[in-house]
GROMACS .gro file of C-alpha atoms in nm:
model
  311
    1UNK     CA    1  21.127  13.071   2.338
    2UNK     CA    2  20.870  13.324   2.337
    3UNK     CA    3  20.799  13.497   2.645
    4UNK     CA    4  20.491  13.534   2.880
    5UNK     CA    5  20.378  13.881   2.868
    6UNK     CA    6  20.192  13.957   3.200
    7UNK     CA    7  19.951  14.248   3.237
    8UNK     CA    8  19.996  14.484   3.467
    9UNK     CA    9  19.772  14.569   3.741
   10UNK     CA   10  19.719  14.968   3.770
   11UNK     CA   11  19.584  15.044   4.135
   12UNK     CA   12  19.659  15.413   4.131
   13UNK     CA   13  19.396  15.415   3.813
   14UNK     CA   14  19.197  15.221   4.002
   15UNK     CA   15  19.216  15.454   4.331
   16UNK     CA   16  19.124  15.772   4.072
   17UNK     CA   17  18.838  15.579   3.917
   18UNK     CA   18  18.731  15.502   4.309
   19UNK     CA   19  18.768  15.883   4.354
   20UNK     CA   20  18.535  15.985   4.028
   21UNK     CA   21  18.320  15.758   4.166
   22UNK     CA   22  18.302  15.951   4.500
   23UNK     CA   23  18.306  16.297   4.367
   24UNK     CA   24  17.925  16.196   4.193
   25UNK     CA   25  17.929  16.183   3.792
   26UNK     CA   26  17.984  16.588   3.624
   27UNK     CA   27  17.737  16.689   3.313
   28UNK     CA   28  17.926  16.632   2.960
   29UNK     CA   29  17.896  16.783   2.649
   30UNK     CA   30  17.967  16.514   2.428
   31UNK     CA   31  18.020  16.703   2.096
   32UNK     CA   32  17.908  16.478   1.750
   33UNK     CA   33  17.990  16.095   1.898
   34UNK     CA   34  17.922  15.978   1.550
   35UNK     CA   35  18.119  15.675   1.618
   36UNK     CA   36  18.133  15.357   1.768
   37UNK     CA   37  18.468  15.396   1.998
   38UNK     CA   38  18.352  15.717   2.116
   39UNK     CA   39  17.969  15.625   2.251
   40UNK     CA   40  18.092  15.298   2.402
   41UNK     CA   41  18.324  15.524   2.603
   42UNK     CA   42  18.059  15.734   2.715
   43UNK     CA   43  17.831  15.511   2.784
   44UNK     CA   44  18.085  15.271   2.997
   45UNK     CA   45  18.170  15.589   3.141
   46UNK     CA   46  17.776  15.676   3.235
   47UNK     CA   47  17.731  15.352   3.360
   48UNK     CA   48  18.027  15.374   3.608
   49UNK     CA   49  17.897  15.728   3.775
   50UNK     CA   50  18.168  15.926   3.640
   51UNK     CA   51  17.990  16.130   3.392
   52UNK     CA   52  17.626  16.222   3.323
   53UNK     CA   53  17.628  16.229   2.952
   54UNK     CA   54  17.477  16.516   2.730
   55UNK     CA   55  17.504  16.393   2.307
   56UNK     CA   56  17.549  16.670   2.061
   57UNK     CA   57  17.458  16.584   1.698
   58UNK     CA   58  17.236  16.436   1.461
   59UNK     CA   59  17.008  16.216   1.670
   60UNK     CA   60  16.935  16.006   1.390
   61UNK     CA   61  17.301  15.918   1.298
   62UNK     CA   62  17.392  15.886   1.684
   63UNK     CA   63  17.071  15.602   1.758
   64UNK     CA   64  17.129  15.463   1.430
   65UNK     CA   65  17.523  15.347   1.522
   66UNK     CA   66  17.368  15.239   1.851
   67UNK     CA   67  17.173  15.048   1.728
   68UNK     CA   68  17.413  14.875   1.478
   69UNK     CA   69  17.649  14.857   1.752
   70UNK     CA   70  17.400  14.742   2.029
   71UNK     CA   71  17.464  15.005   2.234
   72UNK     CA   72  17.174  15.120   2.461
   73UNK     CA   73  17.154  15.507   2.491
   74UNK     CA   74  16.870  15.468   2.749
   75UNK     CA   75  16.730  15.822   2.849
   76UNK     CA   76  17.041  16.007   2.731
   77UNK     CA   77  16.970  16.335   2.634
   78UNK     CA   78  17.041  16.426   2.246
   79UNK     CA   79  17.074  16.747   2.145
   80UNK     CA   80  17.031  16.818   1.774
   81UNK     CA   81  17.346  16.961   1.587
   82UNK     CA   82  17.398  16.950   1.218
   83UNK     CA   83  17.745  16.901   1.112
   84UNK     CA   84  18.042  16.872   1.425
   85UNK     CA   85  18.112  17.253   1.359
   86UNK     CA   86  17.782  17.329   1.480
   87UNK     CA   87  17.795  17.032   1.769
   88UNK     CA   88  18.116  17.200   1.838
   89UNK     CA   89  18.009  17.570   1.887
   90UNK     CA   90  17.618  17.443   2.063
   91UNK     CA   91  17.882  17.205   2.263
   92UNK     CA   92  18.095  17.560   2.395
   93UNK     CA   93  17.760  17.715   2.450
   94UNK     CA   94  17.610  17.463   2.704
   95UNK     CA   95  17.944  17.513   2.903
   96UNK     CA   96  17.947  17.884   2.890
   97UNK     CA   97  17.627  17.887   3.023
   98UNK     CA   98  17.699  17.649   3.322
   99UNK     CA   99  17.456  17.384   3.167
  100UNK     CA  100  17.769  17.118   3.092
  101UNK     CA  101  18.058  17.101   3.382
  102UNK     CA  102  18.286  16.944   3.091
  103UNK     CA  103  18.323  16.895   2.699
  104UNK     CA  104  18.404  16.536   2.577
  105UNK     CA  105  18.572  16.477   2.174
  106UNK     CA  106  18.338  16.224   1.977
  107UNK     CA  107  18.419  16.158   1.613
  108UNK     CA  108  18.467  16.537   1.471
  109UNK     CA  109  18.848  16.686   1.427
  110UNK     CA  110  19.016  16.833   1.751
  111UNK     CA  111  19.101  17.145   1.568
  112UNK     CA  112  18.721  17.206   1.458
  113UNK     CA  113  18.590  17.139   1.869
  114UNK     CA  114  18.931  17.390   2.028
  115UNK     CA  115  18.908  17.629   1.761
  116UNK     CA  116  18.476  17.665   1.953
  117UNK     CA  117  18.649  17.676   2.291
  118UNK     CA  118  18.913  17.957   2.237
  119UNK     CA  119  18.734  18.148   1.952
  120UNK     CA  120  18.749  18.528   2.022
  121UNK     CA  121  18.384  18.514   2.129
  122UNK     CA  122  18.418  18.232   2.337
  123UNK     CA  123  18.254  18.223   2.665
  124UNK     CA  124  18.547  17.974   2.767
  125UNK     CA  125  18.793  18.172   2.768
  126UNK     CA  126  18.987  18.258   3.093
  127UNK     CA  127  19.291  18.493   2.916
  128UNK     CA  128  19.497  18.194   2.957
  129UNK     CA  129  19.624  17.926   2.708
  130UNK     CA  130  19.484  17.581   2.669
  131UNK     CA  131  19.721  17.282   2.750
  132UNK     CA  132  19.676  16.913   2.742
  133UNK     CA  133  19.780  16.720   3.040
  134UNK     CA  134  19.867  16.291   3.040
  135UNK     CA  135  19.792  16.136   3.390
  136UNK     CA  136  19.963  15.801   3.382
  137UNK     CA  137  19.990  15.498   3.592
  138UNK     CA  138  20.312  15.350   3.529
  139UNK     CA  139  20.417  15.054   3.657
  140UNK     CA  140  20.728  15.138   3.698
  141UNK     CA  141  20.692  15.447   3.891
  142UNK     CA  142  20.579  15.493   4.259
  143UNK     CA  143  20.266  15.731   4.225
  144UNK     CA  144  20.059  15.862   3.960
  145UNK     CA  145  20.279  16.112   3.671
  146UNK     CA  146  20.187  16.367   3.504
  147UNK     CA  147  20.291  16.482   3.153
  148UNK     CA  148  20.216  16.842   2.973
  149UNK     CA  149  20.183  16.903   2.696
  150UNK     CA  150  20.210  16.633   2.433
  151UNK     CA  151  19.909  16.722   2.220
  152UNK     CA  152  19.782  17.092   2.165
  153UNK     CA  153  20.093  17.320   2.189
  154UNK     CA  154  20.374  17.235   1.902
  155UNK     CA  155  20.659  17.471   2.004
  156UNK     CA  156  20.520  17.656   2.323
  157UNK     CA  157  20.779  18.016   2.428
  158UNK     CA  158  20.831  18.082   2.740
  159UNK     CA  159  20.526  18.272   2.904
  160UNK     CA  160  20.300  18.001   2.682
  161UNK     CA  161  20.496  17.746   2.916
  162UNK     CA  162  20.454  17.897   3.224
  163UNK     CA  163  20.069  17.842   3.130
  164UNK     CA  164  20.136  17.503   3.086
  165UNK     CA  165  20.299  17.493   3.391
  166UNK     CA  166  19.992  17.679   3.609
  167UNK     CA  167  19.746  17.441   3.419
  168UNK     CA  168  19.916  17.099   3.498
  169UNK     CA  169  19.925  17.239   3.870
  170UNK     CA  170  19.588  17.324   3.884
  171UNK     CA  171  19.517  17.002   3.787
  172UNK     CA  172  19.752  16.831   4.074
  173UNK     CA  173  19.613  17.064   4.326
  174UNK     CA  174  19.229  16.943   4.212
  175UNK     CA  175  19.402  16.576   4.254
  176UNK     CA  176  19.473  16.660   4.619
  177UNK     CA  177  19.825  16.702   4.580
  178UNK     CA  178  19.858  17.057   4.710
  179UNK     CA  179  20.262  17.138   4.662
  180UNK     CA  180  20.326  16.878   4.303
  181UNK     CA  181  20.689  16.860   4.199
  182UNK     CA  182  20.780  16.972   3.878
  183UNK     CA  183  21.061  16.921   3.680
  184UNK     CA  184  21.104  17.086   3.360
  185UNK     CA  185  21.275  16.879   3.113
  186UNK     CA  186  21.574  16.935   2.857
  187UNK     CA  187  21.823  16.719   2.668
  188UNK     CA  188  22.065  16.822   2.912
  189UNK     CA  189  22.064  16.945   3.318
  190UNK     CA  190  22.239  17.256   3.246
  191UNK     CA  191  22.195  17.589   3.111
  192UNK     CA  192  22.299  17.592   2.778
  193UNK     CA  193  22.247  17.857   2.567
  194UNK     CA  194  22.283  17.734   2.217
  195UNK     CA  195  22.019  17.463   2.404
  196UNK     CA  196  21.654  17.718   2.404
  197UNK     CA  197  21.473  17.462   2.618
  198UNK     CA  198  21.734  17.512   2.907
  199UNK     CA  199  21.679  17.881   2.912
  200UNK     CA  200  21.294  17.838   2.919
  201UNK     CA  201  21.419  17.582   3.203
  202UNK     CA  202  21.590  17.769   3.459
  203UNK     CA  203  21.387  18.068   3.371
  204UNK     CA  204  21.024  17.868   3.474
  205UNK     CA  205  21.215  17.842   3.778
  206UNK     CA  206  21.321  18.144   3.891
  207UNK     CA  207  20.975  18.281   3.764
  208UNK     CA  208  20.850  18.056   4.056
  209UNK     CA  209  21.079  18.171   4.233
  210UNK     CA  210  20.939  18.505   4.186
  211UNK     CA  211  20.612  18.409   4.256
  212UNK     CA  212  20.457  18.439   3.941
  213UNK     CA  213  20.452  18.049   3.910
  214UNK     CA  214  20.307  17.938   4.259
  215UNK     CA  215  20.143  17.641   4.451
  216UNK     CA  216  20.433  17.379   4.349
  217UNK     CA  217  20.789  17.334   4.352
  218UNK     CA  218  20.968  17.318   4.021
  219UNK     CA  219  21.356  17.268   3.891
  220UNK     CA  220  21.455  17.278   3.574
  221UNK     CA  221  21.660  17.209   3.311
  222UNK     CA  222  21.634  16.798   3.426
  223UNK     CA  223  21.731  16.523   3.176
  224UNK     CA  224  21.495  16.297   3.187
  225UNK     CA  225  21.688  16.024   3.336
  226UNK     CA  226  21.793  16.279   3.675
  227UNK     CA  227  21.396  16.340   3.680
  228UNK     CA  228  21.279  16.013   3.760
  229UNK     CA  229  21.588  15.835   3.890
  230UNK     CA  230  21.754  16.027   4.220
  231UNK     CA  231  22.030  15.754   4.171
  232UNK     CA  232  22.107  15.901   3.806
  233UNK     CA  233  22.064  16.247   3.958
  234UNK     CA  234  22.322  16.190   4.254
  235UNK     CA  235  22.584  16.039   4.029
  236UNK     CA  236  22.581  16.365   3.781
  237UNK     CA  237  22.609  16.571   4.115
  238UNK     CA  238  22.239  16.728   4.091
  239UNK     CA  239  22.097  16.834   4.439
  240UNK     CA  240  21.732  16.864   4.375
  241UNK     CA  241  21.380  16.867   4.573
  242UNK     CA  242  21.251  16.757   4.235
  243UNK     CA  243  21.480  16.424   4.113
  244UNK     CA  244  21.376  16.098   4.147
  245UNK     CA  245  21.048  16.223   4.274
  246UNK     CA  246  20.873  16.426   4.017
  247UNK     CA  247  20.452  16.419   3.956
  248UNK     CA  248  20.461  16.634   3.690
  249UNK     CA  249  20.698  16.624   3.400
  250UNK     CA  250  20.680  16.950   3.131
  251UNK     CA  251  20.815  16.909   2.775
  252UNK     CA  252  21.006  17.135   2.614
  253UNK     CA  253  20.754  17.073   2.247
  254UNK     CA  254  20.516  16.831   2.124
  255UNK     CA  255  20.780  16.621   1.944
  256UNK     CA  256  20.937  16.540   2.298
  257UNK     CA  257  20.634  16.534   2.443
  258UNK     CA  258  20.426  16.313   2.191
  259UNK     CA  259  20.739  16.079   2.207
  260UNK     CA  260  20.768  16.043   2.574
  261UNK     CA  261  20.373  15.942   2.577
  262UNK     CA  262  20.420  15.695   2.340
  263UNK     CA  263  20.726  15.570   2.488
  264UNK     CA  264  20.563  15.495   2.824
  265UNK     CA  265  20.203  15.343   2.695
  266UNK     CA  266  20.356  15.100   2.449
  267UNK     CA  267  20.722  15.022   2.596
  268UNK     CA  268  20.589  15.111   2.930
  269UNK     CA  269  20.330  14.988   3.007
  270UNK     CA  270  20.197  15.281   3.157
  271UNK     CA  271  19.775  15.369   3.205
  272UNK     CA  272  19.680  15.714   3.052
  273UNK     CA  273  19.387  15.964   3.049
  274UNK     CA  274  19.411  16.319   2.960
  275UNK     CA  275  19.275  16.643   2.961
  276UNK     CA  276  19.255  16.980   2.800
  277UNK     CA  277  19.308  17.251   3.076
  278UNK     CA  278  19.269  17.672   3.078
  279UNK     CA  279  18.925  17.655   2.933
  280UNK     CA  280  18.670  17.681   3.178
  281UNK     CA  281  18.559  17.381   3.202
  282UNK     CA  282  18.807  17.057   3.112
  283UNK     CA  283  18.819  16.869   2.760
  284UNK     CA  284  18.858  16.544   2.759
  285UNK     CA  285  19.057  16.476   2.419
  286UNK     CA  286  19.028  16.174   2.303
  287UNK     CA  287  19.202  16.004   1.987
  288UNK     CA  288  19.038  15.752   1.762
  289UNK     CA  289  19.362  15.489   1.851
  290UNK     CA  290  19.267  15.540   2.186
  291UNK     CA  291  19.087  15.231   2.421
  292UNK     CA  292  18.797  15.241   2.591
  293UNK     CA  293  18.914  15.170   2.908
  294UNK     CA  294  19.139  15.521   2.777
  295UNK     CA  295  18.854  15.685   2.756
  296UNK     CA  296  18.652  15.611   3.034
  297UNK     CA  297  18.994  15.673   3.239
  298UNK     CA  298  18.973  16.041   3.072
  299UNK     CA  299  18.601  16.069   3.280
  300UNK     CA  300  18.662  15.993   3.587
  301UNK     CA  301  18.983  16.268   3.509
  302UNK     CA  302  18.734  16.508   3.393
  303UNK     CA  303  18.469  16.441   3.652
  304UNK     CA  304  18.772  16.488   3.916
  305UNK     CA  305  18.886  16.822   3.756
  306UNK     CA  306  18.559  16.939   3.762
  307UNK     CA  307  18.490  16.879   4.187
  308UNK     CA  308  18.538  17.185   4.391
  309UNK     CA  309  18.891  17.237   4.473
  310UNK     CA  310  18.991  17.032   4.808
  311UNK     CA  311  19.064  17.253   5.103
   0.00000   0.00000   0.00000
């Protein structure tokens, strides 16, 4: 007998979108939107009031894609760029000049856009490692949950992880959480020299104790089970201010992060949004496999991330 699947509701995602609408649209440079999904999501996010898009790419091609798919560009501005690399450079220049408050990946490759963002002469460099943060509305978890880094940094070292943590904390602050709880994940919850991830986790927590990382409560190493479940932590005798209540999960490497992200979405039924942080403007880095809902949610997240930090 086939089981009836009930689509989950996402009240926290709805709240995120409402807050983004209330904050007003951020002007976004959409870099090389020469694919139907990217263009449709851009128009949908614009219609919802999350973004004020500026399309950067070959105008004739963009208009043809829109016409073939029944997409109304209306009065959207198009800035001509011959190819993906030219579009990425023009987008970075616009952001550096303050003409757009965020960038959004269209149909170019991720490394083409991020390469322009972090180039030696880029006006968007801040002296901090760029990293990606996913924001989730998980039906099985009692509040929004962030995960970092599952996209950009493959095998970060300690100091790179410190920046990854700082970027996620900054986003939590902009979303209105003044003291997020951060779980530094590893395979086990005890420090083991044979597992470098546990050494890094303990070091990050000590950096927080010494004021090198501020604005959050950190704990680690924590296994995923005792990070998200107070019952699991109590069973193992772990006394922690973070266990069962994390706002941010920090993974040891991209393999772990990417697997966890896909598990939450495809098995856990989570809705998500994502941004690249650590540059002077947030970057909406979507995948061709992302749904229009995920792309639009990322635009809402960018609108809040680009807004002035709450007092």
